[in-house]
XYZ file of C-alpha atoms in Angstrom:
524
model
C -6.434 57.495 92.566
C -6.694 55.823 95.955
C -3.289 54.524 97.082
C -4.738 51.274 98.248
C -5.709 50.231 94.676
C -2.297 51.027 93.183
C -0.616 47.683 94.006
C -3.568 45.722 92.561
C -3.480 47.671 89.300
C 0.275 47.225 88.965
C -0.054 43.435 89.458
C -2.711 43.107 86.748
C -0.550 45.057 84.287
C 2.478 42.834 84.882
C 0.436 39.640 84.394
C -0.983 40.897 81.083
C 2.451 41.855 79.809
C 3.845 38.423 80.685
C 1.073 36.614 78.843
C 1.644 38.734 75.718
C 5.380 38.111 75.705
C 4.781 34.328 76.073
C 2.325 34.171 73.178
C 4.639 36.206 70.890
C 7.551 33.877 71.602
C 5.445 30.788 71.029
C 4.204 32.133 67.668
C 7.695 32.937 66.449
C 8.950 29.495 67.460
C 6.183 27.797 65.542
C 6.999 29.790 62.382
C 10.669 28.840 62.599
C 10.090 25.144 63.316
C 7.498 24.597 60.565
C 9.834 24.777 57.546
C 12.487 22.761 59.348
C 10.028 20.015 60.131
C 8.696 20.065 56.585
C 12.191 19.800 55.130
C 13.237 16.998 57.470
C 10.063 14.910 57.158
C 11.188 11.495 55.813
C 8.045 10.923 53.705
C 7.918 14.315 51.999
C 7.488 14.014 48.211
C 10.042 15.945 46.101
C 8.716 18.678 43.879
C 7.946 17.385 40.350
C 9.753 19.044 37.493
C 8.264 19.074 33.983
C 9.977 16.941 31.358
C 9.064 19.480 28.679
C 6.268 21.799 27.595
C 3.912 21.312 24.668
C 0.970 22.755 22.786
C -1.938 20.282 23.201
C -2.978 20.992 19.608
C 0.504 20.074 18.353
C 1.476 17.316 20.825
C 4.439 16.055 18.809
C 6.266 19.410 19.106
C 8.247 19.703 22.377
C 9.642 22.853 24.053
C 12.311 23.059 26.755
C 10.837 26.061 28.599
C 7.402 27.564 29.310
C 5.891 30.375 27.303
C 3.345 31.051 24.583
C 2.750 28.548 21.806
C 4.078 29.636 18.399
C 1.068 27.933 16.802
C -1.885 29.121 18.895
C -2.614 32.068 21.204
C -2.254 30.031 24.410
C 0.274 29.080 27.059
C 2.341 25.924 26.696
C 1.407 23.134 29.107
C 3.967 21.214 31.185
C 4.308 17.459 30.771
C 5.472 15.369 33.726
C 6.959 11.846 33.680
C 7.364 9.064 36.221
C 11.173 9.108 35.959
C 11.680 5.660 34.494
C 8.999 5.257 31.888
C 9.819 5.712 28.254
C 8.501 9.048 27.050
C 6.850 7.356 24.097
C 4.653 5.135 26.276
C 0.876 5.222 26.371
C -0.585 3.724 29.551
C -3.972 1.988 29.377
C -5.570 0.349 32.374
C -6.777 -3.273 32.145
C -10.371 -2.105 32.389
C -9.927 0.275 29.451
C -8.153 -2.436 27.447
C -11.158 -4.684 27.923
C -13.553 -1.919 26.856
C -11.510 -1.209 23.718
C -11.123 -4.900 22.865
C -7.331 -4.702 22.678
C -5.642 -7.976 21.670
C -1.952 -8.683 21.175
C 0.077 -11.200 19.173
C 3.687 -12.281 19.390
C 6.249 -11.657 16.658
C 7.487 -15.076 15.516
C 9.948 -16.565 13.086
C 8.375 -18.472 10.225
C 8.374 -19.287 6.548
C 6.414 -16.817 4.468
C 4.462 -18.599 1.771
C 5.623 -17.075 -1.502
C 2.643 -18.261 -3.532
C 1.304 -15.370 -5.588
C -2.064 -15.314 -7.324
C -2.351 -13.578 -10.690
C -4.448 -13.570 -13.832
C -3.420 -13.666 -17.467
C -4.348 -14.501 -21.026
C -3.055 -17.172 -23.365
C -1.003 -16.244 -26.433
C 0.948 -18.096 -29.102
C 4.434 -19.272 -28.287
C 6.343 -16.992 -30.635
C 9.310 -19.341 -30.563
C 7.204 -22.130 -32.062
C 6.478 -20.478 -35.434
C 7.077 -21.812 -38.976
C 6.954 -19.532 -42.015
C 6.263 -21.030 -45.477
C 7.545 -18.925 -48.409
C 7.599 -19.232 -52.189
C 11.007 -20.589 -53.253
C 10.608 -19.402 -56.867
C 8.339 -17.308 -59.050
C 5.140 -19.145 -59.881
C 1.368 -19.410 -59.800
C -0.881 -20.856 -57.055
C -3.039 -23.437 -58.813
C -4.718 -25.108 -55.844
C -5.102 -24.540 -52.071
C -5.668 -27.396 -49.641
C -6.041 -25.009 -46.651
C -8.432 -22.162 -47.385
C -8.911 -20.357 -44.049
C -6.737 -19.058 -41.266
C -6.742 -20.861 -37.893
C -7.349 -24.174 -39.641
C -5.457 -26.924 -37.793
C -2.744 -28.711 -39.747
C -0.398 -31.616 -39.125
C 3.227 -31.924 -40.013
C 3.643 -32.946 -43.702
C 0.049 -32.079 -44.601
C -0.325 -30.537 -48.146
C -1.050 -26.822 -48.070
C -0.972 -25.665 -51.728
C 0.070 -26.654 -55.264
C 2.242 -24.122 -57.115
C 3.210 -24.115 -60.832
C 6.870 -22.947 -61.254
C 7.849 -22.272 -64.934
C 11.486 -21.559 -64.036
C 11.947 -25.152 -62.893
C 11.070 -26.609 -66.299
C 14.234 -25.377 -68.076
C 16.516 -26.415 -65.213
C 15.007 -29.918 -65.025
C 15.137 -30.467 -68.809
C 18.788 -29.390 -68.855
C 19.561 -31.862 -66.095
C 17.738 -34.736 -67.844
C 19.499 -33.950 -71.171
C 22.908 -33.984 -69.481
C 22.163 -37.408 -67.950
C 21.198 -38.869 -71.353
C 24.420 -37.724 -73.004
C 27.259 -40.279 -73.155
C 30.946 -39.602 -73.143
C 33.931 -38.546 -71.172
C 33.583 -35.549 -68.861
C 29.787 -35.627 -68.758
C 29.747 -36.082 -64.955
C 30.814 -32.473 -64.482
C 28.023 -31.347 -66.788
C 25.440 -33.376 -64.828
C 26.668 -31.915 -61.534
C 26.402 -28.417 -62.966
C 22.799 -29.045 -64.081
C 21.925 -30.389 -60.602
C 23.365 -27.269 -59.032
C 21.247 -25.026 -61.262
C 18.116 -26.837 -60.037
C 19.105 -26.016 -56.463
C 19.640 -22.381 -57.445
C 16.162 -22.358 -58.968
C 14.742 -23.175 -55.519
C 14.259 -26.933 -55.712
C 14.920 -28.958 -52.579
C 17.086 -32.097 -52.477
C 13.964 -34.204 -52.174
C 12.463 -32.662 -55.318
C 15.764 -33.181 -57.185
C 15.796 -36.855 -56.183
C 12.223 -37.164 -57.420
C 13.297 -35.826 -60.864
C 16.264 -38.209 -60.959
C 14.196 -41.255 -60.021
C 11.318 -40.564 -62.367
C 13.287 -39.104 -65.287
C 10.430 -36.667 -65.916
C 9.980 -32.911 -65.553
C 7.975 -31.800 -62.498
C 6.798 -28.249 -63.063
C 4.448 -28.224 -60.107
C 5.357 -28.376 -56.422
C 3.138 -29.408 -53.516
C 3.841 -27.179 -50.490
C 3.510 -29.119 -47.214
C 3.322 -28.062 -43.549
C 6.755 -28.125 -41.856
C 5.184 -28.503 -38.378
C 1.849 -29.182 -36.734
C -0.327 -26.388 -35.327
C -2.747 -23.881 -36.747
C -2.494 -21.608 -39.761
C -2.139 -18.273 -38.001
C -1.743 -16.347 -41.267
C -2.857 -17.247 -44.809
C -1.463 -15.030 -47.595
C -2.021 -17.261 -50.646
C -5.116 -17.505 -52.846
C -5.820 -19.688 -55.864
C -4.749 -18.139 -59.165
C -2.479 -15.508 -57.666
C 1.083 -14.929 -58.858
C 3.792 -15.292 -56.216
C 7.357 -14.083 -56.284
C 10.360 -15.783 -54.776
C 10.430 -15.122 -51.028
C 6.770 -14.127 -50.723
C 5.118 -15.468 -47.521
C 2.368 -17.997 -48.148
C 1.547 -19.448 -44.712
C 2.500 -18.825 -41.048
C 1.980 -21.815 -38.793
C 1.978 -21.565 -35.002
C 2.516 -24.645 -32.894
C 0.250 -25.358 -29.876
C 2.320 -27.934 -27.996
C 3.362 -25.066 -25.690
C 1.691 -21.689 -25.202
C 2.609 -18.441 -23.521
C 0.588 -16.745 -20.801
C 1.101 -13.080 -20.041
C 0.399 -12.711 -16.328
C -0.533 -9.348 -14.822
C 1.546 -9.045 -11.632
C 0.925 -6.107 -9.226
C 3.804 -3.671 -9.118
C 4.285 -4.092 -5.358
C 4.693 -7.860 -5.825
C 7.291 -7.600 -8.574
C 10.129 -8.572 -6.221
C 8.415 -11.888 -5.482
C 8.423 -13.095 -9.113
C 11.558 -14.690 -10.538
C 12.271 -16.567 -13.789
C 12.073 -20.289 -13.192
C 9.256 -20.129 -10.618
C 6.780 -22.996 -10.892
C 3.321 -22.070 -12.121
C -0.006 -23.855 -12.099
C -2.839 -22.515 -14.254
C -6.588 -23.075 -14.394
C -9.204 -21.778 -16.770
C -13.007 -21.585 -16.458
C -13.249 -23.025 -19.987
C -11.706 -26.332 -18.827
C -12.842 -26.925 -15.244
C -10.816 -29.504 -13.369
C -7.790 -29.259 -15.686
C -4.513 -27.986 -14.267
C -1.706 -26.884 -16.578
C 1.857 -26.565 -15.315
C 4.783 -24.506 -16.473
C 7.431 -22.003 -15.441
C 8.053 -18.277 -15.537
C 10.112 -17.695 -18.676
C 10.770 -13.965 -18.385
C 9.762 -10.748 -16.633
C 9.041 -8.090 -19.236
C 10.715 -4.726 -18.432
C 7.558 -2.633 -18.698
C 4.883 -1.502 -16.243
C 1.390 -0.587 -17.397
C 0.656 3.045 -16.549
C -3.088 2.414 -16.241
C -3.136 -0.791 -14.165
C 0.259 -0.444 -12.394
C 1.103 -4.044 -13.212
C 4.009 -5.658 -14.986
C 3.853 -8.676 -17.254
C 5.428 -12.025 -16.579
C 5.762 -14.350 -19.567
C 4.875 -17.894 -18.559
C 5.332 -20.964 -20.718
C 2.753 -23.725 -20.194
C 2.706 -27.243 -21.578
C -0.300 -27.829 -23.841
C 0.054 -31.397 -25.148
C -3.569 -31.781 -26.274
C -3.896 -28.264 -27.685
C -6.697 -27.371 -25.269
C -5.347 -23.931 -24.420
C -5.881 -21.472 -27.265
C -4.861 -17.814 -27.626
C -7.106 -15.307 -25.873
C -8.246 -17.737 -23.180
C -8.415 -16.317 -19.629
C -6.515 -18.200 -16.914
C -5.869 -17.839 -13.192
C -2.325 -18.520 -12.053
C -0.566 -19.541 -8.848
C 3.136 -18.716 -8.841
C 5.187 -20.399 -6.124
C 8.875 -20.631 -5.328
C 10.391 -23.718 -3.750
C 13.146 -21.673 -2.110
C 12.274 -19.860 1.128
C 13.969 -18.333 4.138
C 12.806 -17.924 7.712
C 11.698 -14.362 8.484
C 10.104 -12.446 11.365
C 6.319 -12.337 10.964
C 3.461 -10.427 12.603
C -0.248 -10.353 11.692
C -0.865 -7.868 8.901
C -3.642 -6.196 10.881
C -1.057 -5.085 13.473
C 0.729 -2.815 10.975
C -0.558 0.764 10.691
C 0.302 2.314 7.322
C 0.533 6.110 7.599
C 1.557 6.675 3.990
C 5.140 7.600 4.842
C 5.982 4.918 7.398
C 4.754 1.697 8.982
C 3.995 1.633 12.719
C 3.079 -1.071 15.216
C 1.896 -0.586 18.800
C 4.393 -2.527 20.937
C 2.943 -3.960 24.169
C 5.493 -3.553 26.984
C 3.483 -5.009 29.839
C 1.733 -3.331 32.802
C -0.630 -1.560 30.443
C 2.149 0.287 28.590
C 2.184 0.601 24.797
C 4.900 2.136 22.640
C 4.415 3.279 19.010
C 7.297 1.670 17.101
C 8.281 2.318 13.499
C 9.097 -0.838 11.516
C 10.322 -1.736 8.064
C 7.975 -4.180 6.363
C 8.640 -6.676 3.602
C 6.414 -9.162 1.858
C 2.824 -9.852 2.844
C 0.854 -13.021 2.314
C -2.105 -14.812 3.855
C -2.546 -12.293 6.682
C 1.144 -12.275 7.666
C 3.624 -9.431 7.108
C 7.397 -9.720 7.116
C 9.173 -7.348 9.522
C 12.692 -6.558 8.356
C 13.609 -4.002 10.996
C 12.175 -2.600 14.227
C 11.037 -5.733 16.117
C 12.585 -8.809 17.723
C 11.333 -12.334 18.236
C 8.961 -12.621 21.203
C 7.847 -8.997 21.335
C 4.087 -8.485 21.416
C 2.182 -6.115 19.161
C -1.420 -4.912 19.272
C -3.594 -6.540 16.604
C -7.019 -5.239 17.676
C -7.688 -1.688 18.821
C -4.281 -0.470 17.685
C -5.821 2.479 15.846
C -7.386 3.702 19.083
C -4.066 3.386 20.914
C -2.288 5.180 18.083
C -4.841 7.994 18.148
C -4.365 8.435 21.879
C -0.593 8.369 21.464
C -0.844 11.115 18.847
C -3.343 13.272 20.717
C -1.464 13.081 24.010
C 2.007 13.344 22.593
C 2.584 9.677 23.442
C 3.396 10.597 27.062
C 0.169 10.920 29.017
C -1.767 7.993 30.412
C -5.285 7.167 29.384
C -7.388 7.486 32.566
C -9.757 4.778 33.765
C -13.321 5.250 32.621
C -15.667 6.050 35.494
C -18.433 4.136 33.734
C -18.304 1.278 31.212
C -17.891 2.706 27.718
C -18.933 0.902 24.567
C -16.090 0.189 22.173
C -17.901 1.887 19.310
C -18.372 5.110 21.280
C -14.714 5.074 22.326
C -13.761 4.541 18.695
C -15.662 7.670 17.714
C -14.048 9.603 20.580
C -10.433 8.621 19.982
C -10.047 7.482 16.415
C -12.472 9.707 14.519
C -12.644 12.572 17.051
C -16.047 13.300 15.546
C -17.908 13.721 18.869
C -19.626 16.926 19.959
C -17.586 19.131 22.324
C -19.140 21.874 24.483
C -17.572 25.202 25.328
C -18.418 28.677 26.629
C -16.918 32.042 25.824
C -17.284 35.573 24.431
C -17.909 36.459 20.778
C -15.015 38.576 19.487
C -15.761 38.802 15.764
C -18.406 37.589 13.308
C -17.544 37.162 9.621
C -19.434 35.652 6.691
C -18.560 32.018 7.444
C -16.304 32.307 10.520
C -16.929 33.314 14.123
C -14.124 34.186 16.549
C -14.700 33.201 20.195
C -12.562 33.686 23.318
C -13.499 30.469 25.099
C -12.664 28.881 28.400
C -11.170 25.431 28.919
C -12.737 22.608 26.854
C -12.049 19.452 28.866
C -13.114 16.911 26.222
C -10.433 18.247 23.854
C -7.899 19.108 26.572
C -7.874 22.703 25.281
C -6.746 25.576 27.510
C -8.532 28.959 27.352
C -7.760 30.707 24.055
C -9.172 32.840 21.253
C -9.760 31.005 17.966
C -11.836 30.868 14.794
C -14.636 28.381 14.164
C -16.429 27.616 10.917
C -20.136 28.396 10.685
C -22.716 25.931 9.477
C -24.711 26.712 6.342
C -27.701 27.672 8.531
C -25.750 30.626 9.946
C -26.013 32.252 13.383
C -29.112 33.096 15.399
C -30.108 36.751 14.941
C -29.667 37.565 18.638
C -25.914 36.681 18.647
C -23.665 39.754 18.469
C -20.055 40.683 19.162
C -19.396 40.836 22.915
C -22.128 38.331 23.845
C -21.353 35.470 26.219
C -22.393 32.247 24.492
C -22.464 28.517 24.988
C -21.596 26.504 21.908
C -21.129 22.949 20.600
C -18.417 22.090 18.063
C -17.326 19.033 16.117
C -14.411 18.233 13.836
C -15.063 18.306 10.076
C -13.287 16.556 7.204
C -10.482 19.086 6.730
C -9.454 18.796 10.406
C -10.931 22.113 11.546
C -13.870 22.590 13.929
C -17.329 23.885 13.044
C -20.094 25.310 15.208
C -22.940 22.798 15.587
C -25.095 24.849 17.963
C -24.733 28.225 19.694
C -26.895 30.231 22.071
C -26.655 33.126 24.517
C -25.335 32.287 27.964
C -25.699 34.827 30.750
C -23.978 32.818 33.493
C -20.557 32.246 31.954
C -17.775 32.991 34.505
C -15.665 35.719 32.963
C -12.548 34.301 34.603
C -12.837 31.251 32.322
C -12.637 33.279 29.123
C -9.342 33.889 27.415
C -7.841 37.376 27.502
C -8.311 39.751 24.611
C -5.748 38.565 22.104
C -5.511 38.154 18.397
C -7.644 35.245 17.161
C -5.871 32.049 16.143
C -7.008 29.836 13.295
C -8.011 26.297 14.222
C -6.861 24.785 10.951
C -4.225 22.796 12.804
C -6.253 22.215 15.922
C -6.968 18.570 15.449
C -5.490 15.690 13.607
């Protein structure tokens, strides 16, 4: 190499080496400063930590660490919170509240009207009964009342009975009175006593004394007014002492047996005022009181009977008549009330959706009491002034259940009709689309490893689906990539609505080869 070019070459080499060393130092400095700057940045958001993990198909079950779901062949999903919100909250934006038609009402103190409507039938007052019996052996010679249910008045003649046993007793008494002499008073008193033992009343004895004649026949009269409920005597028949001849029921008061629903039994008390009406006597109102609550519940109608006594001064109410009743209590206490439509009955508990403001709703279990005229008594679980959802609460409750009562309901990108949202949230009967690989085909079940189904918030998994009665297309086989539509059926599982081959399904979306999981618990 020519010596004159050596200094130039050496200078170029030194310059290149210096530039390389500078760039290496600058790169290393940048790598060191980046994490420091990131850590010291005042506006850096802290890393979010999950509150818990859950299976989206069993949102009420919480887990404290990640892993596979014990219910389905899928990974548990983390659930994050905002740090101060109650984990039971469901957040709904104002726009979504308007679409769903959500209305609220305030829990207030008030008097619950204890008026209870019931129906019943009229019966005889069994305490207003008179029984007419034969006082001695004899013969029925004449009947003045010949049919049952004939009305009678007090003192009215009923029958004429010939009593042979009275003849001897009366003649003995009259003979003793005609005898003169000392000590005859005791004999007369003894004869009078024998007439009483024969069955004669004091009035009949006085009649014999005043007339001085034998009276072998007795006229039986009605001891009270009413109707002849039972007639046992007939002309010419022989009667024995003590035999029943007539049973007379009074009608000045009647009983009504009211059918009270079993769940309203606690509202009925003896002494409650009652007003009664009957279609047979329009415009007439009969008043009375509850006399007793009978200790028996009908197994067929699940009602108990309340015995009500009604005044019937004109005898217009007769046994067997149908009446409608209003039972009301004058005593009442102030209780906490909410509209009855706000209470969701699950069968095992009662729930209301508590509005907490700022679009937050909290499912709250309450203890309910009496219900009347659209108002329900709340005994436990709410306080005065708290607001509950009275319209759209079933949609909020469905979302709270499906999301584990922790995730917010997102704003709708387009206006959604309330009826469509009802089908989506409450009934969950909409069609959901998915894609995946056929793993197994049975008689009425197909197993598919599918990707994520966004409308159901399902992660990729392998699960069974019911087949429709029409079956599968002939070109569907195990291992095929398919697109399918599913919907929830009555028993809570999902059935294939439509299925077809799909050649463009990304394999990364499909779940790994695992054992199929049943979808019997997939939806509520």
